[in-house]
GROMACS .gro file of C-alpha atoms in nm:
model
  225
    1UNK     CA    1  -1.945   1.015   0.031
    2UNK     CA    2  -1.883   1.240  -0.253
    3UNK     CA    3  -1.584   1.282  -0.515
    4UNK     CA    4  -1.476   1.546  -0.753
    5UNK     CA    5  -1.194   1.576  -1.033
    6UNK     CA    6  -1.167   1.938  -1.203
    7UNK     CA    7  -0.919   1.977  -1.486
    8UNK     CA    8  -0.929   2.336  -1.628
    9UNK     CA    9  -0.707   2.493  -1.893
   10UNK     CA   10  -0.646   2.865  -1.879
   11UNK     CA   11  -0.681   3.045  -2.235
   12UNK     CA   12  -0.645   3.371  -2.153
   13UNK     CA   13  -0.555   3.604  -1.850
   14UNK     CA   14  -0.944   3.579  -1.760
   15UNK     CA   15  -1.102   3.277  -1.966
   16UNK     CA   16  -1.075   2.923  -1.809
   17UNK     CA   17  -1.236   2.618  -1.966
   18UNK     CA   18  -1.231   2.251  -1.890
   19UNK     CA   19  -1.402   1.937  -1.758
   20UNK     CA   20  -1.519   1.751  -1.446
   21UNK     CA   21  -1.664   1.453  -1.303
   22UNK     CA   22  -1.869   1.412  -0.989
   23UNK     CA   23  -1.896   1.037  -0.799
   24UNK     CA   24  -2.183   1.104  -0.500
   25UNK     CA   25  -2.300   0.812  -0.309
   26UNK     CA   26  -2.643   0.862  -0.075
   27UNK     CA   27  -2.762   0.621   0.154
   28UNK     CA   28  -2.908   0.544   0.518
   29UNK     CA   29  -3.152   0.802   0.532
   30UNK     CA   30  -3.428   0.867   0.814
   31UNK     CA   31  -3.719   1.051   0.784
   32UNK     CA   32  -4.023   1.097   0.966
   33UNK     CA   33  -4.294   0.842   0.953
   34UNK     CA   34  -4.612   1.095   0.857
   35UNK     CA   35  -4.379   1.301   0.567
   36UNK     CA   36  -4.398   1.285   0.204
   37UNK     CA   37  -3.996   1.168   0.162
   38UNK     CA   38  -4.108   0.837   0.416
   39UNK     CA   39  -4.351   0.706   0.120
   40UNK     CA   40  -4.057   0.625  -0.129
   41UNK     CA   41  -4.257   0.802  -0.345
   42UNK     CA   42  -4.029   1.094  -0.435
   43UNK     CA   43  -3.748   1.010  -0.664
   44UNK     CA   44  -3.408   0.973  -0.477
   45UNK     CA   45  -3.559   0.920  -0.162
   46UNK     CA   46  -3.419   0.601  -0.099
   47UNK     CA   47  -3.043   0.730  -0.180
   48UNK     CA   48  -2.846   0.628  -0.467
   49UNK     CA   49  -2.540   0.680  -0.669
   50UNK     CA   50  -2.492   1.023  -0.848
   51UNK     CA   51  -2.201   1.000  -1.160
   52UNK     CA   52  -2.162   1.282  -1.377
   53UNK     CA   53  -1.924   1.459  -1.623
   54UNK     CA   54  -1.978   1.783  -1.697
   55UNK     CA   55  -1.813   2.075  -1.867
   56UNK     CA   56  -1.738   2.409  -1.720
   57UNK     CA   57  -1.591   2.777  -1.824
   58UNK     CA   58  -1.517   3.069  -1.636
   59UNK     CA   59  -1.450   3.445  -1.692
   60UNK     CA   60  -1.308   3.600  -1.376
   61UNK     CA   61  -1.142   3.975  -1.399
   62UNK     CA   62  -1.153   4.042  -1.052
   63UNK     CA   63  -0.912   4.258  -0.869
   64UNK     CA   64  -0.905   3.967  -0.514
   65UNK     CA   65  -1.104   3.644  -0.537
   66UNK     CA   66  -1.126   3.658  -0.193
   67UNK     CA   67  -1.333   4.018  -0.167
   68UNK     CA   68  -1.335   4.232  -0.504
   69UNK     CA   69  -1.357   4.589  -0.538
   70UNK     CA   70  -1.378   4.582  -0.890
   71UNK     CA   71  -1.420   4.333  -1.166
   72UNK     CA   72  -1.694   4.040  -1.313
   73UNK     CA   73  -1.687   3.641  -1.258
   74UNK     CA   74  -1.958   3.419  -1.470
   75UNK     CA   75  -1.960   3.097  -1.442
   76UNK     CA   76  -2.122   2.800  -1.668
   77UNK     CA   77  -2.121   2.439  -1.607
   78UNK     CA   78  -2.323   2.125  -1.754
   79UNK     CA   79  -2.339   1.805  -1.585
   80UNK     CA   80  -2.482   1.463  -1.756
   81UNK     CA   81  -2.553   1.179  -1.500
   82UNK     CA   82  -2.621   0.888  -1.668
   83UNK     CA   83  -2.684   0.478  -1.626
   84UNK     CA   84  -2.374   0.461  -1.837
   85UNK     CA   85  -2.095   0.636  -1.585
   86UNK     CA   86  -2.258   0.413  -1.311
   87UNK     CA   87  -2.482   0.702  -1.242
   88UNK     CA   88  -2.831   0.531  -1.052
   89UNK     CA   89  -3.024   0.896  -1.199
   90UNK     CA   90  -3.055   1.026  -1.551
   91UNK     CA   91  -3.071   1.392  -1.565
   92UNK     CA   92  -2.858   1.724  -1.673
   93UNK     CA   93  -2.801   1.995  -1.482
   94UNK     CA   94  -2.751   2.343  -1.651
   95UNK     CA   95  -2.574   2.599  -1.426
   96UNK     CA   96  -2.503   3.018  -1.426
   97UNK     CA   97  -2.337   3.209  -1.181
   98UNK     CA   98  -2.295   3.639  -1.290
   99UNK     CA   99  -2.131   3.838  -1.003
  100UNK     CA  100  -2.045   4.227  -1.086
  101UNK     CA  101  -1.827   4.452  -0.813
  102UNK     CA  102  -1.785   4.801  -0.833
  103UNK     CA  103  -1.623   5.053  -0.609
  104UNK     CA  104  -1.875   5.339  -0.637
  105UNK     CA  105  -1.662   5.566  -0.425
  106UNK     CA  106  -1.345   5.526  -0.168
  107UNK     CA  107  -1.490   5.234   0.063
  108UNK     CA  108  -1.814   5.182  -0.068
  109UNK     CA  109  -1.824   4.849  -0.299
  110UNK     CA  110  -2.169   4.732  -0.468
  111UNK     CA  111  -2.137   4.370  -0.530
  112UNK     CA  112  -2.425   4.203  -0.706
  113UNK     CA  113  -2.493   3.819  -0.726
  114UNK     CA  114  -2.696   3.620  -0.999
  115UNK     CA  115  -2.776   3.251  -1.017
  116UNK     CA  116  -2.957   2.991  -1.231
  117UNK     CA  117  -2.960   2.612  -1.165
  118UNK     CA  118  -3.174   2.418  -1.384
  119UNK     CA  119  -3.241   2.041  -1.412
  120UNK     CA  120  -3.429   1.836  -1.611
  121UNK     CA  121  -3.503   1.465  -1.559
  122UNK     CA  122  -3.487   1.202  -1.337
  123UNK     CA  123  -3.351   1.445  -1.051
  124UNK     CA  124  -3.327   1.273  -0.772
  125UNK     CA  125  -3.438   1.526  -0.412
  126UNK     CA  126  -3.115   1.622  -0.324
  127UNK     CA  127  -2.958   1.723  -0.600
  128UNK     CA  128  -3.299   1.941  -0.660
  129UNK     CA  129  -3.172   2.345  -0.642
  130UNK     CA  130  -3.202   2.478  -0.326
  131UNK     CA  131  -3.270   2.802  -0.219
  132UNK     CA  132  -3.179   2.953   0.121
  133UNK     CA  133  -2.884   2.970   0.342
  134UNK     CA  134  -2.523   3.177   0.379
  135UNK     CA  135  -2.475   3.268   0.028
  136UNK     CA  136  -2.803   3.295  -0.135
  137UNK     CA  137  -3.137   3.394   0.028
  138UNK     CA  138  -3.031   3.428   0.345
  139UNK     CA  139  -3.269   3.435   0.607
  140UNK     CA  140  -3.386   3.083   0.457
  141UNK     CA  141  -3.269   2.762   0.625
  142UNK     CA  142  -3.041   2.607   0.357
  143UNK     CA  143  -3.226   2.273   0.282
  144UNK     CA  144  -3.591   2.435   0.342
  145UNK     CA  145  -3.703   2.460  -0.010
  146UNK     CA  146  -3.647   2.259  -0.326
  147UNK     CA  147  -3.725   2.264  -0.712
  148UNK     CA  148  -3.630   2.124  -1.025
  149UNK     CA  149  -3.502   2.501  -1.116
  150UNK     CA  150  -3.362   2.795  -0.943
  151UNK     CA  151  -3.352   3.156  -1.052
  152UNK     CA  152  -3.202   3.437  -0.802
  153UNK     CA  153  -3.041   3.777  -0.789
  154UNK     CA  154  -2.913   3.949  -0.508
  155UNK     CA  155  -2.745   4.297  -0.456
  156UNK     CA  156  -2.493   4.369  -0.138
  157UNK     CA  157  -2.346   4.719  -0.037
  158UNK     CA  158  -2.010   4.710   0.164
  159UNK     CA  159  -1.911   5.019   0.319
  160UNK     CA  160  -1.546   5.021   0.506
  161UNK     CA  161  -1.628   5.218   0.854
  162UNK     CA  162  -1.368   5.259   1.090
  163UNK     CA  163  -0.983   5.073   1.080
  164UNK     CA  164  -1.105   4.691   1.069
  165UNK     CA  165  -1.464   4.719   1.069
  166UNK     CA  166  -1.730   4.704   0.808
  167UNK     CA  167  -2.112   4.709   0.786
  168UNK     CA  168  -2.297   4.548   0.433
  169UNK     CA  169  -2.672   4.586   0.336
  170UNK     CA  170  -2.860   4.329   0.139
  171UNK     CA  171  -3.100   4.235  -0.057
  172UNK     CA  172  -3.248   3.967  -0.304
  173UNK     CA  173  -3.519   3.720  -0.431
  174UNK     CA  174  -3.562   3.412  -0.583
  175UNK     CA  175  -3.806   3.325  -0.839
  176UNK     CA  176  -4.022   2.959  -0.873
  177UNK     CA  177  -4.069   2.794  -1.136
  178UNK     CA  178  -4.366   2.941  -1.240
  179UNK     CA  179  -4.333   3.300  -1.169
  180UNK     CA  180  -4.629   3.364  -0.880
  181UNK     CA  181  -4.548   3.679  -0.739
  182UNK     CA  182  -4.749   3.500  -0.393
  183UNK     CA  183  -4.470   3.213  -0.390
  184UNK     CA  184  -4.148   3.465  -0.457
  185UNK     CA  185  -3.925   3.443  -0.213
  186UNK     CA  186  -3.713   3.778  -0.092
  187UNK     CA  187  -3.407   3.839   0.136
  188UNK     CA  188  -3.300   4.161   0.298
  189UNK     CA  189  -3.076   4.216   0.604
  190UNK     CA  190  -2.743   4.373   0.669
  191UNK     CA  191  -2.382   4.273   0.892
  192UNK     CA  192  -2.063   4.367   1.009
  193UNK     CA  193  -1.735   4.291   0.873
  194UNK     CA  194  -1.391   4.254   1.048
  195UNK     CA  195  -1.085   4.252   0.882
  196UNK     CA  196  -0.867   3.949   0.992
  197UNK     CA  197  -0.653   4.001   0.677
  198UNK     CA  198  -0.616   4.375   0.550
  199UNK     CA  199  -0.396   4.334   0.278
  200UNK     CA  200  -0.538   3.956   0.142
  201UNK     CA  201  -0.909   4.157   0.233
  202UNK     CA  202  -1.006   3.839   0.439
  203UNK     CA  203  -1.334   3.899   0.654
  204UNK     CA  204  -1.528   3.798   0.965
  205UNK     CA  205  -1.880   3.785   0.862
  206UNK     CA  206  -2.152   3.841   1.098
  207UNK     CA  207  -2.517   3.848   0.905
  208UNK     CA  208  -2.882   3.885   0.979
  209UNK     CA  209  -3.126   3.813   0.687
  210UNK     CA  210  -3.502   3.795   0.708
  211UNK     CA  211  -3.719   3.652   0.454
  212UNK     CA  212  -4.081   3.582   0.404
  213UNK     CA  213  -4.199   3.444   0.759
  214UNK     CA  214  -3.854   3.342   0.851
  215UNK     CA  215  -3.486   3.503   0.963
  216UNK     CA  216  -3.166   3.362   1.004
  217UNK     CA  217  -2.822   3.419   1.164
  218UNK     CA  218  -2.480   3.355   0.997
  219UNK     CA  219  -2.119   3.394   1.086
  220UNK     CA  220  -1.870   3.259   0.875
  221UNK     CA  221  -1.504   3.417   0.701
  222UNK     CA  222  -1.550   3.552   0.366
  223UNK     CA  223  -1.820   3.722   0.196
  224UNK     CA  224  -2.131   3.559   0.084
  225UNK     CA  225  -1.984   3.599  -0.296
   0.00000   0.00000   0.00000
């Protein structure tokens, strides 16, 4: 099971700053008999109790949190688990999240998409960063690939077509750890957009994304970021 308290105080029309605390309990896992995580050798692998409290600000001028035309959003948090909030892990995690949108003409929106997630530690495996799935990567299965740090930048063009519909282009990468150019990982692919919601901008997304021997299929409502 997992908790989560958030209590934020607004200091401007755009700057929002305040704390939180996470409570995540893991347990009754089941893994294959011949894999690594089936040793117990791999911290966290076993389960365990995740407790952190952690400090977070954000910067949002966008014009629609739902699907901006225009605007910026960043994004830092900090969480500390420790022995002493019940936590069974010690480690901090250090977190960024940049996304720019721009209208370049009538229609036409350029959104771009930056992340870092860093930890450093006793990290236990799933609360490693990850690195695939709807938002980030796509065209990687969400839970394929873990590391102690993440570093990723994506662009997406959305182009308004006809009434309700929409088509979007994509692209991005993610970097490892240590910066092999044979182990970065890259994302392009493209979808269509409906428009359940014209005035709120709420969308139907239907993408495609391959990646480096692997492609994926996603349909969800709202946009990727």
């Amino acid at each position: 099971f997992s908790f989560k308290a958030l209590f934020m105080r607004k200091f401007n029309r755009h700057f929002f700053a305040g704390f939180d605390y996470q409570l995540r309990n893991e347990f009754n896992f089941q893994y294959f008999d011949d894999k690594e995580l089936a040793t117990g050798g791999v911290t966290g692998a076993a389960g365990g109790i995740g407790s952190a409290f952690g400090l977070v600000a954000t910067f949002d001028s966008r014009d629609n949190v739902i699907n901006a035309y225009e605007g910026q959003f960043f994004e830092f948090s900090s969480y500390f688990y420790n022995a002493a909030f019940g936590s069974s892990f010690n480690f901090m995690n250090v977190n960024l999240l940049y996304n720019t949108y721009h209208e370049v003409r009538p229609g036409w929106v350029l959104a771009t998409n930056s992340r870092m997630n860093l930890n450093y530690g006793q990290v236990p495996f799933l609360s490693m960063a990850r690195a695939g799935g709807e938002e980030m990567l796509r065209g990687y299965a969400a839970n394929r690939f873990r590391d102690h740090h993440f570093i990723g930048s994506q662009a997406e063009l959305r182009v308004s077509v006809y009434k309700r519909f929409g088509v979007v282009g994509f692209a991005g990468f993610r970097s490892p750890a240590d910066i092999q150019l044979d182990r970065l990982k890259y994302s392009i692919g493209g979808g269509v957009r409906y428009a359940l919601n014209k005035s709120e901008r709420l969308n139907i997304r239907l993408d495609y994304g391959w990646g480096r021997g692997t492609s994926s299929f996603y349909f969800s409502v709202t946009e990727a970021f």
